[in-house]
mmCIF file of C-alpha atoms in Angstrom:
data_model
loop_
_atom_site.group_PDB
_atom_site.id
_atom_site.type_symbol
_atom_site.label_atom_id
_atom_site.label_comp_id
_atom_site.label_asym_id
_atom_site.label_seq_id
_atom_site.Cartn_x
_atom_site.Cartn_y
_atom_site.Cartn_z
ATOM 1 C CA THR A 1146 34.975 -25.242 5.925
ATOM 2 C CA ARG A 1147 33.419 -24.951 2.546
ATOM 3 C CA ASP A 1148 29.888 -24.819 3.975
ATOM 4 C CA THR A 1149 30.627 -21.374 5.743
ATOM 5 C CA GLN A 1150 32.354 -19.745 2.592
ATOM 6 C CA LEU A 1151 30.472 -17.496 0.164
ATOM 7 C CA GLU A 1152 31.494 -18.309 -3.514
ATOM 8 C CA ARG A 1153 30.385 -14.004 -4.447
ATOM 9 C CA GLY A 1154 29.264 -12.661 -7.217
ATOM 10 C CA GLU A 1155 27.135 -9.543 -8.024
ATOM 11 C CA TYR A 1156 23.550 -10.784 -8.615
ATOM 12 C CA GLU A 1157 20.227 -9.126 -9.367
ATOM 13 C CA LEU A 1158 18.277 -10.554 -6.283
ATOM 14 C CA VAL A 1159 15.007 -11.226 -8.675
ATOM 15 C CA ARG A 1160 17.378 -13.422 -10.790
ATOM 16 C CA ILE A 1161 17.796 -15.973 -7.719
ATOM 17 C CA LEU A 1162 14.585 -15.144 -6.132
ATOM 18 C CA ASP A 1163 12.101 -15.518 -9.345
ATOM 19 C CA PRO A 1164 12.880 -19.162 -10.032
ATOM 20 C CA VAL A 1165 12.245 -20.088 -6.030
ATOM 21 C CA VAL A 1166 9.075 -18.439 -5.660
ATOM 22 C CA ASP A 1167 8.275 -19.805 -9.428
ATOM 23 C CA ALA A 1168 8.760 -23.448 -8.002
ATOM 24 C CA MET A 1169 7.249 -22.821 -4.718
ATOM 25 C CA ALA A 1170 4.418 -21.509 -6.165
ATOM 26 C CA ALA A 1171 4.274 -24.870 -8.344
ATOM 27 C CA GLU A 1172 4.540 -26.660 -4.880
ATOM 28 C CA GLY A 1173 1.601 -24.042 -3.681
ATOM 29 C CA ARG A 1174 -0.816 -25.023 -6.376
ATOM 30 C CA VAL A 1175 -0.166 -29.074 -5.582
ATOM 31 C CA ARG A 1176 -1.298 -28.343 -1.756
ATOM 32 C CA GLY A 1177 -3.814 -25.668 -2.743
ATOM 33 C CA ILE A 1178 -2.197 -22.690 -1.215
ATOM 34 C CA GLU A 1179 -1.859 -19.363 -3.166
ATOM 35 C CA VAL A 1180 1.770 -17.757 -3.424
ATOM 36 C CA ALA A 1181 1.718 -14.365 -4.190
ATOM 37 C CA TYR A 1182 4.768 -12.469 -5.320
ATOM 38 C CA GLY A 1183 5.182 -8.521 -5.682
ATOM 39 C CA ARG A 1184 8.609 -6.737 -6.674
ATOM 40 C CA VAL A 1185 10.330 -3.890 -7.547
ATOM 41 C CA GLU A 1186 10.664 -3.202 -10.911
ATOM 42 C CA ARG A 1187 13.842 -1.620 -11.218
ATOM 43 C CA GLU A 1188 16.268 -4.684 -9.434
ATOM 44 C CA THR A 1189 18.875 -4.101 -6.746
ATOM 45 C CA VAL A 1190 22.554 -5.642 -7.016
ATOM 46 C CA ALA A 1191 23.922 -7.811 -3.940
ATOM 47 C CA ALA A 1192 27.430 -9.164 -3.839
ATOM 48 C CA ALA A 1193 26.202 -12.657 -2.878
ATOM 49 C CA ASP A 1194 26.683 -16.216 -3.267
ATOM 50 C CA GLY A 1195 23.945 -16.752 -5.496
ATOM 51 C CA GLN A 1196 23.363 -20.246 -4.797
ATOM 52 C CA LYS A 1197 23.705 -20.353 -1.118
ATOM 53 C CA LEU A 1198 20.939 -17.275 -1.405
ATOM 54 C CA ARG A 1199 18.652 -19.458 -3.382
ATOM 55 C CA GLN A 1200 18.932 -22.254 -0.174
ATOM 56 C CA VAL A 1201 17.649 -19.400 2.225
ATOM 57 C CA PHE A 1202 14.747 -18.409 0.034
ATOM 58 C CA THR A 1203 13.857 -21.875 -0.808
ATOM 59 C CA ASN A 1204 14.300 -22.973 2.810
ATOM 60 C CA VAL A 1205 11.951 -20.005 4.187
ATOM 61 C CA MET A 1206 9.371 -20.487 1.756
ATOM 62 C CA LYS A 1207 9.190 -24.067 2.046
ATOM 63 C CA ASN A 1208 8.759 -23.357 5.808
ATOM 64 C CA ALA A 1209 6.044 -20.901 4.868
ATOM 65 C CA LEU A 1210 4.077 -23.385 2.754
ATOM 66 C CA GLU A 1211 4.500 -26.149 5.506
ATOM 67 C CA ALA A 1212 2.883 -24.409 8.055
ATOM 68 C CA ILE A 1213 -0.311 -24.200 6.128
ATOM 69 C CA ASP A 1214 -3.191 -27.072 6.879
ATOM 70 C CA PRO A 1215 -3.606 -27.790 3.014
ATOM 71 C CA ARG A 1216 -7.235 -28.505 4.004
ATOM 72 C CA ARG A 1217 -7.626 -25.378 5.212
ATOM 73 C CA PRO A 1218 -8.937 -22.818 2.741
ATOM 74 C CA GLY A 1219 -7.836 -19.677 1.829
ATOM 75 C CA GLY A 1220 -4.033 -20.743 2.525
ATOM 76 C CA GLN A 1221 -1.139 -18.099 1.419
ATOM 77 C CA VAL A 1222 2.064 -17.070 1.218
ATOM 78 C CA THR A 1223 3.276 -13.868 0.430
ATOM 79 C CA VAL A 1224 6.680 -13.087 -0.677
ATOM 80 C CA ASN A 1225 7.553 -9.030 -1.646
ATOM 81 C CA LEU A 1226 10.788 -7.403 -2.589
ATOM 82 C CA PHE A 1227 11.462 -4.297 -1.000
ATOM 83 C CA VAL A 1228 14.570 -1.897 -1.789
ATOM 84 C CA GLU A 1229 15.445 0.531 1.127
ATOM 85 C CA VAL A 1230 18.705 3.013 0.396
ATOM 86 C CA ASP A 1231 21.467 0.356 0.627
ATOM 87 C CA ARG A 1232 19.707 -2.532 1.718
ATOM 88 C CA ALA A 1233 17.094 -4.821 0.049
ATOM 89 C CA THR A 1234 14.719 -6.990 1.865
ATOM 90 C CA VAL A 1235 12.954 -10.263 0.684
ATOM 91 C CA GLU A 1236 9.889 -10.593 3.251
ATOM 92 C CA VAL A 1237 7.974 -14.159 3.417
ATOM 93 C CA ALA A 1238 4.705 -13.948 5.036
ATOM 94 C CA ASP A 1239 2.029 -17.185 5.383
ATOM 95 C CA ASN A 1240 -1.056 -17.392 7.095
ATOM 96 C CA GLY A 1241 -0.433 -20.708 8.717
ATOM 97 C CA VAL A 1242 -0.166 -22.165 12.199
ATOM 98 C CA GLY A 1243 2.792 -19.933 13.476
ATOM 99 C CA ILE A 1244 5.201 -19.979 16.300
ATOM 100 C CA ALA A 1245 4.907 -20.966 19.494
ATOM 101 C CA PRO A 1246 6.087 -17.950 21.940
ATOM 102 C CA GLU A 1247 8.198 -21.129 23.875
ATOM 103 C CA ASP A 1248 9.848 -21.965 20.291
ATOM 104 C CA ARG A 1249 10.504 -18.492 18.902
ATOM 105 C CA GLU A 1250 13.807 -18.071 20.508
ATOM 106 C CA LYS A 1251 15.110 -21.630 19.239
ATOM 107 C CA ILE A 1252 14.178 -21.008 15.726
ATOM 108 C CA PHE A 1253 17.840 -20.631 14.685
ATOM 109 C CA LEU A 1254 19.245 -23.181 17.255
ATOM 110 C CA PRO A 1255 20.529 -26.477 15.088
ATOM 111 C CA PHE A 1256 18.486 -29.341 15.251
ATOM 112 C CA PHE A 1257 15.663 -27.512 16.945
ATOM 113 C CA THR A 1258 12.548 -28.712 14.899
ATOM 114 C CA THR A 1259 8.672 -28.611 15.449
ATOM 115 C CA LYS A 1260 8.123 -31.008 12.485
ATOM 116 C CA PRO A 1261 7.763 -35.125 12.625
ATOM 117 C CA SER A 1262 10.003 -35.226 10.015
ATOM 118 C CA GLY A 1263 12.484 -32.200 10.413
ATOM 119 C CA THR A 1264 16.042 -32.142 10.839
ATOM 120 C CA GLY A 1265 16.223 -28.733 12.615
ATOM 121 C CA LEU A 1266 19.102 -27.364 10.384
ATOM 122 C CA GLY A 1267 16.948 -25.032 7.649
ATOM 123 C CA MET A 1268 16.668 -22.127 9.839
ATOM 124 C CA SER A 1269 19.989 -22.467 11.494
ATOM 125 C CA ILE A 1270 21.696 -22.769 8.058
ATOM 126 C CA VAL A 1271 19.551 -19.677 6.789
ATOM 127 C CA LYS A 1272 20.387 -17.685 9.810
ATOM 128 C CA LYS A 1273 24.496 -18.868 8.919
ATOM 129 C CA ILE A 1274 24.302 -17.680 5.185
ATOM 130 C CA VAL A 1275 22.394 -14.547 5.986
ATOM 131 C CA ASP A 1276 24.948 -13.105 8.749
ATOM 132 C CA LEU A 1277 27.772 -14.279 6.246
ATOM 133 C CA HIS A 1278 26.152 -12.118 3.625
ATOM 134 C CA GLY A 1279 26.172 -9.269 6.279
ATOM 135 C CA GLY A 1280 22.217 -9.363 6.369
ATOM 136 C CA ASP A 1281 19.772 -9.430 8.742
ATOM 137 C CA ILE A 1282 16.931 -11.663 9.407
ATOM 138 C CA VAL A 1283 13.541 -11.254 12.019
ATOM 139 C CA ILE A 1284 10.592 -13.460 12.721
ATOM 140 C CA ASP A 1285 7.282 -11.645 13.490
ATOM 141 C CA SER A 1286 4.753 -14.541 14.358
ATOM 142 C CA ALA A 1287 1.615 -15.204 16.320
ATOM 143 C CA SER A 1288 0.300 -18.202 17.016
ATOM 144 C CA GLY A 1289 -2.720 -19.063 15.171
ATOM 145 C CA ARG A 1290 -2.220 -16.252 12.805
ATOM 146 C CA GLY A 1291 0.898 -16.867 10.587
ATOM 147 C CA THR A 1292 4.484 -15.867 10.233
ATOM 148 C CA ARG A 1293 6.755 -13.251 8.555
ATOM 149 C CA VAL A 1294 10.156 -13.423 7.690
ATOM 150 C CA ARG A 1295 12.168 -10.363 6.700
ATOM 151 C CA ILE A 1296 15.749 -11.004 5.546
ATOM 152 C CA SER A 1297 17.493 -7.815 4.669
ATOM 153 C CA LEU A 1298 20.913 -8.014 2.906
ATOM 154 C CA PRO A 1299 23.176 -4.848 2.057
ATOM 155 C CA ALA A 1300 22.713 -3.983 -1.776
ATOM 156 C CA VAL A 1301 25.686 -2.930 -3.916
ATOM 157 C CA GLY A 1302 23.930 -0.885 -6.474
ATOM 158 C CA LEU A 1303 20.766 -0.696 -8.631
ATOM 159 C CA ALA A 1304 21.021 -2.645 -11.868
ATOM 160 C CA HIS A 1305 21.319 -1.561 -15.210
ATOM 161 C CA PRO A 1306 17.754 -2.739 -17.262
ATOM 162 C CA LEU A 1307 20.410 -5.731 -19.091
ATOM 163 C CA ALA A 1308 22.534 -6.477 -16.245
ATOM 164 C CA GLY A 1309 22.756 -9.184 -13.768
ATOM 165 C CA GLY A 1310 24.283 -12.804 -13.151
ATOM 166 C CA THR A 1311 23.248 -16.117 -13.344
ATOM 167 C CA PRO A 1312 23.338 -17.653 -10.373
#
């Protein structure tokens, strides 16, 4: 099906990630939640479907924002991009409610949700897209202390200063 196929191109990951972080930071400001962003100066190129990766980062960051009670001061989402030899890792961490131990193993199951209005498809789609890219996703969470999601993707090289496609 169309949903399981990738339209790959070579993209600098920041060209996919930056606009998503900007949009989520704006949403965070409305909710009184700080969104912090740290990334490497020299960018990594990934053979990726830019649109689908944008969906991955959007879903993960929306979940992070929604995990924080906007009435509680000090809410924060931190997004970091790391480069490790032939991998690029995007880490999204929040200081929200965390994921209950009994729910952690169900996170990637279709239709599983803990949200009153959620469809339960977001994280199953995220996992499928990351898998199709040959990547890994790891979730570390503690109830009441927050969640950290690490998405690691194969990198095909370092970008030249002016290189990079537009997703």
